[in-house]
Tab-separated table of N, CA and C in Angstrom:
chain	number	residue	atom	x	y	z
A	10	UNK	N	13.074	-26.586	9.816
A	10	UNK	CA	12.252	-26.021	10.878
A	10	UNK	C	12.330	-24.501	10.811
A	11	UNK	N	11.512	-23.687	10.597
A	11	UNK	CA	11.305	-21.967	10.489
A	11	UNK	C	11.257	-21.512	12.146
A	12	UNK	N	12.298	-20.675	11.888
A	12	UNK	CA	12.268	-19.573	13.202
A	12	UNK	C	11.032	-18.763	13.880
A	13	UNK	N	10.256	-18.968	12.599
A	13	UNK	CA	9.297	-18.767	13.523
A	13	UNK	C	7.665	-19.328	11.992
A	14	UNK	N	6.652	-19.214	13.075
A	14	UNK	CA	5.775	-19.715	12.193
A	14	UNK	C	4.032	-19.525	12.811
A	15	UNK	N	3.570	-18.371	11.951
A	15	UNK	CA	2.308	-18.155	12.131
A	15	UNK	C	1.198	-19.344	11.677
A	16	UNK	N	0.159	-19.071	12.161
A	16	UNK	CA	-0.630	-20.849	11.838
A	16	UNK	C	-2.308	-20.707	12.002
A	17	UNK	N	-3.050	-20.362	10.928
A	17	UNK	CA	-4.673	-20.182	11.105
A	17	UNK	C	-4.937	-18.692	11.892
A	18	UNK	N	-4.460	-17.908	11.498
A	18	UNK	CA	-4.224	-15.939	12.229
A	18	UNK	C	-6.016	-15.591	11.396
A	19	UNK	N	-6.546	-15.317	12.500
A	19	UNK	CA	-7.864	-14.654	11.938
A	19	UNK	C	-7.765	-13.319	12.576
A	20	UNK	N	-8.654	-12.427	12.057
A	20	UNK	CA	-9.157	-10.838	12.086
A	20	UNK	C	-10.324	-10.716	11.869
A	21	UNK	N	-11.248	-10.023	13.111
A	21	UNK	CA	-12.744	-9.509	12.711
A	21	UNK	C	-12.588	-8.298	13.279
A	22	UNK	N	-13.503	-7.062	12.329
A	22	UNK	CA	-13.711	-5.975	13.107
A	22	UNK	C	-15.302	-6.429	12.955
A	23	UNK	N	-15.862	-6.628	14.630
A	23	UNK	CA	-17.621	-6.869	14.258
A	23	UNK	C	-17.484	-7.679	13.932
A	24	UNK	N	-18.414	-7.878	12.914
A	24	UNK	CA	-19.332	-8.886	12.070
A	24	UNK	C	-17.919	-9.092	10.988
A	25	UNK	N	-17.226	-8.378	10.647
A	25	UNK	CA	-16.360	-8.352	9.495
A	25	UNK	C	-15.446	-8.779	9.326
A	26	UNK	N	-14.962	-10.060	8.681
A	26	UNK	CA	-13.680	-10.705	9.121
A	26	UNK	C	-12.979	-10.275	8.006
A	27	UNK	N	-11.629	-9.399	8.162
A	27	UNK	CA	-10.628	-9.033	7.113
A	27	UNK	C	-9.333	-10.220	7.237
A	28	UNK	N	-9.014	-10.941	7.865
A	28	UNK	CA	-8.317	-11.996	7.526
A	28	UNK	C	-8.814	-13.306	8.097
A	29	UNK	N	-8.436	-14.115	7.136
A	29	UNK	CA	-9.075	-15.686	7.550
A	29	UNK	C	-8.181	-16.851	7.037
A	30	UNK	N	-7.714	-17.516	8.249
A	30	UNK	CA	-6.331	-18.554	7.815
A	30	UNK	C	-5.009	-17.829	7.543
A	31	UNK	N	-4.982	-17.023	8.167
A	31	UNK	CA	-3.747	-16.394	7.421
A	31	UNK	C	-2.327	-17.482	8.173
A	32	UNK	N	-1.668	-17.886	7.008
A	32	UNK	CA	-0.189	-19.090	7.339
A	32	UNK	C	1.098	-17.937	7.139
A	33	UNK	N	2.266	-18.257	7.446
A	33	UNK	CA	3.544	-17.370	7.357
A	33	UNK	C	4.615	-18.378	8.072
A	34	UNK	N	5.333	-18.459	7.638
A	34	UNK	CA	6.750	-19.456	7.991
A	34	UNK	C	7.867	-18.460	8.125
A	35	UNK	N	8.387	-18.218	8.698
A	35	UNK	CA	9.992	-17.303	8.384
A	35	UNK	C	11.002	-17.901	8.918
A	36	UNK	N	11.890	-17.557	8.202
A	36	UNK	CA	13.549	-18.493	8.438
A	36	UNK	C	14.165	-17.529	9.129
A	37	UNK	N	15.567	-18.477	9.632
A	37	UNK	CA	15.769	-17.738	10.468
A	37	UNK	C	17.154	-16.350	9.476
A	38	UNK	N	17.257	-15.363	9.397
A	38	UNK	CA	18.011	-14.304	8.157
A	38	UNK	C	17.413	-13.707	7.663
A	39	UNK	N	15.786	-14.623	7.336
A	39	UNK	CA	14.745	-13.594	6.901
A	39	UNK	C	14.279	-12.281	7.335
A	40	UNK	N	14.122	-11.354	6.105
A	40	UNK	CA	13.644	-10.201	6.711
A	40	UNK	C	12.177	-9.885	5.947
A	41	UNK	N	11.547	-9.655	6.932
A	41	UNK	CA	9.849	-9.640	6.100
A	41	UNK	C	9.079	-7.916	7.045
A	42	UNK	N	8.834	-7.933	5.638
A	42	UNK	CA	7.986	-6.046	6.156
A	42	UNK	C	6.237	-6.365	5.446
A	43	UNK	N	5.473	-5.890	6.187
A	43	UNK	CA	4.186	-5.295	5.646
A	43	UNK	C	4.185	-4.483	5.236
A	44	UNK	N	3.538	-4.223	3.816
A	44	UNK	CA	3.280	-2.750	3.266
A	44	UNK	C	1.574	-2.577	3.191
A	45	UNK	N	1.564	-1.186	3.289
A	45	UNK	CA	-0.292	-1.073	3.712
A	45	UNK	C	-0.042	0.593	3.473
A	46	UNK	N	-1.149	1.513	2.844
A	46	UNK	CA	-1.216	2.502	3.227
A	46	UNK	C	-1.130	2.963	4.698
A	47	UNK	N	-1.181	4.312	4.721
A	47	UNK	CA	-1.063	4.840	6.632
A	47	UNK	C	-2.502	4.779	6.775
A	48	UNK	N	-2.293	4.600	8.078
A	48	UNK	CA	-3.703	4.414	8.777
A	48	UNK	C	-4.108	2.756	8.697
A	49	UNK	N	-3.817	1.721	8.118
A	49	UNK	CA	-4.394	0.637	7.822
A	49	UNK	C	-4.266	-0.264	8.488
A	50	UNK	N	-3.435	-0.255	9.583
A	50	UNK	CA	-3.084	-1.053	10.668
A	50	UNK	C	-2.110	-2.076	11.022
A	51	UNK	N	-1.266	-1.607	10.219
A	51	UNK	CA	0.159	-2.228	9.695
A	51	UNK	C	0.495	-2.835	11.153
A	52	UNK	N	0.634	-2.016	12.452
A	52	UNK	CA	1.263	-2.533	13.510
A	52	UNK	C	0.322	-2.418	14.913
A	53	UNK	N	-1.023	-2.758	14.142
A	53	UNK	CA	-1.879	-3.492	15.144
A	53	UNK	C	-1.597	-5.402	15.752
């Protein structure tokens, strides 16, 4: 069983969908980072 667990995560700006289905499982010790240029919306 994962400590935690993302499940079908969508994103539209508008008309524009930049993520679709997005899945993610994390255990529990896990350490998980986003990398993105600045500005890109890392911690929207």
């Amino acid at each position: 069983m994962s400590f935690l667990t993302l499940s079908n995560i969508k994103k539209s700006f508008g008309s524009v969908q930049v993520v679709h289905d997005f899945n993610m499982a994390i255990e529990k010790g896990e350490f998980v980072s986003f990398l993105g240029p600045s500005g890109c919306g890392k911690t929207t």
